[in-house]
PDB file of C-alpha atoms in Angstrom:
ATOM      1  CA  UNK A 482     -14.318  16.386   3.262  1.00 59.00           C
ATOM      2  CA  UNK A 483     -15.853  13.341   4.490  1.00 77.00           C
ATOM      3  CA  UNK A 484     -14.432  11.734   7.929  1.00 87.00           C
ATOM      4  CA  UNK A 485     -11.925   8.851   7.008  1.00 91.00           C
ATOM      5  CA  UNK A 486     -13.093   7.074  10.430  1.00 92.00           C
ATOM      6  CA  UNK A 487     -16.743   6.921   9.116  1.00 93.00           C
ATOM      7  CA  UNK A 488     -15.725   6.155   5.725  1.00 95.00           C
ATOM      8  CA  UNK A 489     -13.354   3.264   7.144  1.00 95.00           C
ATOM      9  CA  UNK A 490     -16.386   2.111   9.416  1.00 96.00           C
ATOM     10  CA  UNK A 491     -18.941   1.710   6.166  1.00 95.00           C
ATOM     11  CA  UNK A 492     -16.280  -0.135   3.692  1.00 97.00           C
ATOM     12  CA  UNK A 493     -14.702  -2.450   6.406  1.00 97.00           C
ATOM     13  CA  UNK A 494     -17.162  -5.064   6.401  1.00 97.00           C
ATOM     14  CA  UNK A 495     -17.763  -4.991   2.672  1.00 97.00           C
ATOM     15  CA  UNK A 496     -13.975  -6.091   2.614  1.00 97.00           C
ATOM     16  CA  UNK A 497     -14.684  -8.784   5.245  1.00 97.00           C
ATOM     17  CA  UNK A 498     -17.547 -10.214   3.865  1.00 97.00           C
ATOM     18  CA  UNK A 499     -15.640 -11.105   0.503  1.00 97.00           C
ATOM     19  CA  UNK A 500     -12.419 -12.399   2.948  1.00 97.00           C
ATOM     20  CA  UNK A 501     -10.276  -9.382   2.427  1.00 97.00           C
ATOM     21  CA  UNK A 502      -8.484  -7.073   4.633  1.00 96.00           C
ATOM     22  CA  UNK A 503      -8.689  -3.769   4.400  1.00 96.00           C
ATOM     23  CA  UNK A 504      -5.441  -1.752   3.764  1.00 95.00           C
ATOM     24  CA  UNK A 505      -6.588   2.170   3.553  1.00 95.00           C
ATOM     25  CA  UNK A 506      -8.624   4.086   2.892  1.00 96.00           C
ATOM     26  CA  UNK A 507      -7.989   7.441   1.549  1.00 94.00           C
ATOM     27  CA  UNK A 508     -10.125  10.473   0.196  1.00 93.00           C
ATOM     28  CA  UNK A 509      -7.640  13.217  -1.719  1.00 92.00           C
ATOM     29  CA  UNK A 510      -8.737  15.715  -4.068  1.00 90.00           C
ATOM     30  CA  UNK A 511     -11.218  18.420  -4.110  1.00 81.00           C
ATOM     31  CA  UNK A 512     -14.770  18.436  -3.813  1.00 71.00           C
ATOM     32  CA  UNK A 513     -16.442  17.535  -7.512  1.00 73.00           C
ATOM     33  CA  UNK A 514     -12.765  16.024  -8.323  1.00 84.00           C
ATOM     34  CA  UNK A 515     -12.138  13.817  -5.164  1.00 91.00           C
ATOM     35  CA  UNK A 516     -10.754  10.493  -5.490  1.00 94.00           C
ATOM     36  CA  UNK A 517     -11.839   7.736  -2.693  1.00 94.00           C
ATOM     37  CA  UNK A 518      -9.171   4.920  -2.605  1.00 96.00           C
ATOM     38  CA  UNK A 519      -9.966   1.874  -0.913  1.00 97.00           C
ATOM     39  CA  UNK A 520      -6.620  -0.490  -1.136  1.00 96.00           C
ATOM     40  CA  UNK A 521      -7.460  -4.122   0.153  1.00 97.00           C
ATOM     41  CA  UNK A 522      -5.838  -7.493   0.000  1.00 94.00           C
ATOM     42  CA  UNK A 523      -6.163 -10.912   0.829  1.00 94.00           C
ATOM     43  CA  UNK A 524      -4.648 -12.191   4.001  1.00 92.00           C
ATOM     44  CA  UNK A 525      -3.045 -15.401   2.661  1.00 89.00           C
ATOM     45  CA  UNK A 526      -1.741 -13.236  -0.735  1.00 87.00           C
ATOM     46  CA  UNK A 527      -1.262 -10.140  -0.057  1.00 87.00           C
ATOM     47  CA  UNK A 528      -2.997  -9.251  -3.295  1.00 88.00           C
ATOM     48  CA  UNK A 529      -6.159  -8.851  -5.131  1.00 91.00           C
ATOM     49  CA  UNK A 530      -7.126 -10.160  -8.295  1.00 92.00           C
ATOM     50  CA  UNK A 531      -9.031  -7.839 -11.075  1.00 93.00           C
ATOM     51  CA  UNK A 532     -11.914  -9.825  -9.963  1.00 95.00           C
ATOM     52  CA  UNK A 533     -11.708  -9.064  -6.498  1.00 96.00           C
ATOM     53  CA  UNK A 534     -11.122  -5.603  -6.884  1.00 96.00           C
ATOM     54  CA  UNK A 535     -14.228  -5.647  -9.283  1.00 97.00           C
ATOM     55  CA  UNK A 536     -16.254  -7.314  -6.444  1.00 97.00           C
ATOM     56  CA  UNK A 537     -14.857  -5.297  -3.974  1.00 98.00           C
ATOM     57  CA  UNK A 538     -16.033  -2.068  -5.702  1.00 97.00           C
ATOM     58  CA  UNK A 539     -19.498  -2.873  -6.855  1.00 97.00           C
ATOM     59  CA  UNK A 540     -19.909  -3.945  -2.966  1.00 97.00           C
ATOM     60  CA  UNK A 541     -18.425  -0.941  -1.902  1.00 97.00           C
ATOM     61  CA  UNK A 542     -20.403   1.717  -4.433  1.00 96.00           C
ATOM     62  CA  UNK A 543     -23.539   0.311  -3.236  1.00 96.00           C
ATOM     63  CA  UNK A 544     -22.484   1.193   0.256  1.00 96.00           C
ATOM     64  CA  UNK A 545     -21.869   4.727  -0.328  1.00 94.00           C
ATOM     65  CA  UNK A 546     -24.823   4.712  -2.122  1.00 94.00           C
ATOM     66  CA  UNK A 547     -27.030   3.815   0.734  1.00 94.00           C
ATOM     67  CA  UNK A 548     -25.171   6.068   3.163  1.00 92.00           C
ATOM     68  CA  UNK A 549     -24.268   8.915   0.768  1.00 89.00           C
ATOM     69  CA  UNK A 550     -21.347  10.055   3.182  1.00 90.00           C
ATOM     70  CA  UNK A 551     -19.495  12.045   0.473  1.00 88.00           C
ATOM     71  CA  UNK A 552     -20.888  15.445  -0.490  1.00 86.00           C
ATOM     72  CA  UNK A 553     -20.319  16.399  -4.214  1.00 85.00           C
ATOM     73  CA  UNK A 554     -18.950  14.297  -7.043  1.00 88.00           C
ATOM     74  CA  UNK A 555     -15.948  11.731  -6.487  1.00 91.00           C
ATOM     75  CA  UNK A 556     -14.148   9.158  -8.277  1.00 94.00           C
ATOM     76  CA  UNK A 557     -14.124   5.235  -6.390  1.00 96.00           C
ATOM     77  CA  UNK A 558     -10.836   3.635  -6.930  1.00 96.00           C
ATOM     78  CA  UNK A 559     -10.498   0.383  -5.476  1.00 97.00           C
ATOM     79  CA  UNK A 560      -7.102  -1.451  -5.608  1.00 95.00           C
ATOM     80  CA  UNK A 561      -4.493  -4.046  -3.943  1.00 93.00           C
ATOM     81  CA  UNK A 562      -1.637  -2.136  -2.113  1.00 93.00           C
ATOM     82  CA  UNK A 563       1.207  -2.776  -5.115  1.00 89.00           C
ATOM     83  CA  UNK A 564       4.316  -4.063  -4.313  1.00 90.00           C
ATOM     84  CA  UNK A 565       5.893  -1.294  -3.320  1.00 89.00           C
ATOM     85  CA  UNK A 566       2.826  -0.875  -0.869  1.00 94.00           C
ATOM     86  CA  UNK A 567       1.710   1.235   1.909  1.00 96.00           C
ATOM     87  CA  UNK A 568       2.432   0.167   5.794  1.00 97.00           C
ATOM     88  CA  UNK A 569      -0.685   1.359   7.157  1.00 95.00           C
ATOM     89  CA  UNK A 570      -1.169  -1.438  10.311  1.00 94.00           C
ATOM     90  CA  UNK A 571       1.376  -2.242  12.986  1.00 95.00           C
ATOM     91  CA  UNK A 572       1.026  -5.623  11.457  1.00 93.00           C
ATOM     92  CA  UNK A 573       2.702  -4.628   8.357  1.00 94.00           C
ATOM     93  CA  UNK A 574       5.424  -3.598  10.152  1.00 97.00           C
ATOM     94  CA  UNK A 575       6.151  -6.941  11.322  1.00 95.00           C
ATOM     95  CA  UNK A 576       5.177  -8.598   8.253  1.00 92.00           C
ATOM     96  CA  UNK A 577       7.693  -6.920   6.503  1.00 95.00           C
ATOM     97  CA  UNK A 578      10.587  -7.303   8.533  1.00 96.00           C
ATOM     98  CA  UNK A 579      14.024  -7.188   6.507  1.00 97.00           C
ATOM     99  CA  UNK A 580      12.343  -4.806   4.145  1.00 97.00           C
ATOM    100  CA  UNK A 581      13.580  -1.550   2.842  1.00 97.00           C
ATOM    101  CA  UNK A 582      10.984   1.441   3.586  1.00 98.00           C
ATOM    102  CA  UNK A 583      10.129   5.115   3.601  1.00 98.00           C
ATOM    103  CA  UNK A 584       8.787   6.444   7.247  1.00 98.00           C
ATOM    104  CA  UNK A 585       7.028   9.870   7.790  1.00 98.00           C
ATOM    105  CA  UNK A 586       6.866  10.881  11.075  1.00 98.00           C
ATOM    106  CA  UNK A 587       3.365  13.675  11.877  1.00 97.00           C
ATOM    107  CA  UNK A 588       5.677  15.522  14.082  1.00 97.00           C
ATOM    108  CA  UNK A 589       9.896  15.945  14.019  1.00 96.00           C
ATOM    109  CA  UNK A 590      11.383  13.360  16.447  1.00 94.00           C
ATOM    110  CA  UNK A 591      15.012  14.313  17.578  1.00 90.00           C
ATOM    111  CA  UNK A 592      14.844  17.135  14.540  1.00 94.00           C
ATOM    112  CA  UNK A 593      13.827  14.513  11.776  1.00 95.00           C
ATOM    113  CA  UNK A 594      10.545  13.461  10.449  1.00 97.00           C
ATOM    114  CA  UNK A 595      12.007  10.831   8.075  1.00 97.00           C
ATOM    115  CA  UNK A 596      13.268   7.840   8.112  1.00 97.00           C
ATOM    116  CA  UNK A 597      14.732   5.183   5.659  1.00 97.00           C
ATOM    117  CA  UNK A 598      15.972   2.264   6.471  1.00 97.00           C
ATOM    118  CA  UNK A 599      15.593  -1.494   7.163  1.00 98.00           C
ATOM    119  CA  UNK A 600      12.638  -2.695   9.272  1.00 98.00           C
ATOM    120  CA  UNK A 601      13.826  -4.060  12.195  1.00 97.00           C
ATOM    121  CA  UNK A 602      10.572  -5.068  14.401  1.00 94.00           C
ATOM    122  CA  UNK A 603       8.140  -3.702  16.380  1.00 96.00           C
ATOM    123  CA  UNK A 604       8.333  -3.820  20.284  1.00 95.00           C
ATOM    124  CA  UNK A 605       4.976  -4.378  22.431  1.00 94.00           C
ATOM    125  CA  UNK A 606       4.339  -1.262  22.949  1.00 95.00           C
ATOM    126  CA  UNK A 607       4.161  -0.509  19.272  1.00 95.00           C
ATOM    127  CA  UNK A 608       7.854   1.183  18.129  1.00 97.00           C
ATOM    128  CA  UNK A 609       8.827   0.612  15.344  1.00 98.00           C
ATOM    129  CA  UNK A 610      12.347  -0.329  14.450  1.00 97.00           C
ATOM    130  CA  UNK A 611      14.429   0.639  11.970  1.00 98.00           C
ATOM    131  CA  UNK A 612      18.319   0.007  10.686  1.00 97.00           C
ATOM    132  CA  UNK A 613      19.470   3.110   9.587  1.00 96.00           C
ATOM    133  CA  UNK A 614      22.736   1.088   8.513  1.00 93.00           C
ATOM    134  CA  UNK A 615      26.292   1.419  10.248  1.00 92.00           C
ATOM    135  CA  UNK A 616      24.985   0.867  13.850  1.00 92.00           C
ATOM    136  CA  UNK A 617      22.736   3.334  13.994  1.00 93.00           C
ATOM    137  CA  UNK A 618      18.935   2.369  14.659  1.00 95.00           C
ATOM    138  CA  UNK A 619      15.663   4.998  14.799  1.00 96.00           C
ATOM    139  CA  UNK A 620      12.885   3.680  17.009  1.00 97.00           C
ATOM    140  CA  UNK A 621       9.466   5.098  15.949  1.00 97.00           C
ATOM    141  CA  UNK A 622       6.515   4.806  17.964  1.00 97.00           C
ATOM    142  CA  UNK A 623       4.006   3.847  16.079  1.00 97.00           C
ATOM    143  CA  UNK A 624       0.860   6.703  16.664  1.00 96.00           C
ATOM    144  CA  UNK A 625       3.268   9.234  15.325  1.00 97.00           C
ATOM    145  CA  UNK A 626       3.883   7.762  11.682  1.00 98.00           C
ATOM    146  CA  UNK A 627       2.123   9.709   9.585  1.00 97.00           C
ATOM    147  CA  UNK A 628       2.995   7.741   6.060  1.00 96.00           C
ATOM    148  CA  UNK A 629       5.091   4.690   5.462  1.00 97.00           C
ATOM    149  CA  UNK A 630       5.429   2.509   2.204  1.00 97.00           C
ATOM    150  CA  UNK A 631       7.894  -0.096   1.043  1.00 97.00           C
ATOM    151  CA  UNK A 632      10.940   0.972  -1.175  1.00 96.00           C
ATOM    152  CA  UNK A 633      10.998  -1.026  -4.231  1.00 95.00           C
ATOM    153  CA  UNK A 634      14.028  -3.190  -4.119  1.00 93.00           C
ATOM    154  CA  UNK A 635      15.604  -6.404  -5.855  1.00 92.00           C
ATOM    155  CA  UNK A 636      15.041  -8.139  -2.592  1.00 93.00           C
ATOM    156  CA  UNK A 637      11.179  -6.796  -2.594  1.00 92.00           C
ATOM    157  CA  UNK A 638      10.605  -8.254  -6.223  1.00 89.00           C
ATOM    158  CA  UNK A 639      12.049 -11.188  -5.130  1.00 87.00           C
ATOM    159  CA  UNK A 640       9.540 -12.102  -2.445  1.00 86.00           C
ATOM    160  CA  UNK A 641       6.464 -10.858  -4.312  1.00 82.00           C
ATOM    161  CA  UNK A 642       5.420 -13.172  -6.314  1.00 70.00           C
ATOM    162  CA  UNK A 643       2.024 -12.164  -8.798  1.00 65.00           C
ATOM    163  CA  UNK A 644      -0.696 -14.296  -8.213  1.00 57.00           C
ATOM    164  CA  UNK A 645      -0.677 -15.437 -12.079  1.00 58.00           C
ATOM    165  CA  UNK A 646       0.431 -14.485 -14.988  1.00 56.00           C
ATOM    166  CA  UNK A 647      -2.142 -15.269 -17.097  1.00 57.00           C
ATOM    167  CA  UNK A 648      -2.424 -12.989 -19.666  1.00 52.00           C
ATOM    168  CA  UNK A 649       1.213 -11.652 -19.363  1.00 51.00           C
ATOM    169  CA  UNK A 650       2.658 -10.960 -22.966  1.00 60.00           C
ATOM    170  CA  UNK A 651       6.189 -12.645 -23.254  1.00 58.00           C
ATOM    171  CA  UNK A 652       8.893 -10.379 -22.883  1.00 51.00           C
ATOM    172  CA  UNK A 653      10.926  -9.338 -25.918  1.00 52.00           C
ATOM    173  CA  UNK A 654      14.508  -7.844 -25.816  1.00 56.00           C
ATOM    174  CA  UNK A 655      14.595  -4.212 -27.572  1.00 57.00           C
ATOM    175  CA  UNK A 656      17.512  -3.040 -29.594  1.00 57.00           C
ATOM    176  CA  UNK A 657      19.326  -0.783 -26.996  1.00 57.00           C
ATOM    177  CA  UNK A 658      20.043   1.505 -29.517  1.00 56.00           C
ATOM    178  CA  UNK A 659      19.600   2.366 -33.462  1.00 55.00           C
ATOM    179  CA  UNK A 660      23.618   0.887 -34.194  1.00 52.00           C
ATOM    180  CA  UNK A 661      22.337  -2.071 -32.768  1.00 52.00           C
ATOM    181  CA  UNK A 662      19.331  -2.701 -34.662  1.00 47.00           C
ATOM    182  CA  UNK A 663      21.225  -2.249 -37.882  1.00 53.00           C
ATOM    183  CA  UNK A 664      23.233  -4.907 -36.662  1.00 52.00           C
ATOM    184  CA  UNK A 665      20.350  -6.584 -36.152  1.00 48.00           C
ATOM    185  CA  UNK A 666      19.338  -6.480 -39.637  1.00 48.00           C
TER     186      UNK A 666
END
């Protein structure tokens, strides 16, 4: 497998030089089946259009193609991080104060490795807060999360907003159930 660091260091500035910040990047699978996954965004959005992830891409293939830093056959998949995204940069951890998430800890802190709760903050010396609910708090320094994402709440879809949606289909109630679409007809 290729290193992530290196990897990282060739696709970063592609994602700069179109204004974008780079989320993660990820390389899972097995060799002749690998996926790369490059997840950007931009900073004042938080999201990517189709377009920018098409930019992104041909910017980023052309890259790899120079430096050829993957050995064997793999997939590029470029994307935004979702809504329900990743928290891959102390900065997200701030940015999404108030937020429900999912934390993975490399190594078992106090006999635990995870953690869901409520972001609470991070302190200068990067921990990472978290309200566990009914007083109880975990503090997480940040070098030892291993994974983190966003749990997809009502209070998440309610401060992502899409971009557009332009070529959204309006949405159409569906019977709930055959006894209802005979009364239906």
């Amino acid at each position: 497998m290729a290193d992530i660091a290196a990897l990282t260091e060739l696709i970063e500035p592609e994602a700069r030089a179109l204004g974008f910040a780079l989320v993660r990047v990820r390389l899972f699978g097995a060799a002749g089946g690998a996926t790369l996954q490059v997840m950007a965004e931009r900073p004042d959005t938080r999201q990517l259009t189709i377009d920018d992830c098409a930019e992104l891409s041909r910017r980023v293939s052309d890259r790899l193609d120079e430096a050829d830093p993957i050995e064997g056959e793999y997939r590029l998949e470029v994307s935004s991080p979702g809504i329900d995204r990743p928290l891959t940069r102390l900065q997200d951890f701030t940015d999404w104060r108030g937020h429900e998430a999912r934390v993975t800890l490399a190594e078992p802190m106090d006999g635990r490795k995870q953690f869901k709760g409520v972001l609470a903050g991070v302190d200068p010396e990067g921990v990472v807060a978290i309200d566990l609910g009914r007083d109880s708090h975990a503090y997480l320094p940040f070098d030892r999360i291993a994974d983190a994402k966003l749990v997809l709440t009502d209070k998440l879809i309610a401060a992502t907003q899409p971009l557009s949606a332009e070529g959204a289909e309006e949405l159409e109630d569906e019977p709930a159930d055959d006894a209802e679409a005979e009364e239906l007809n």
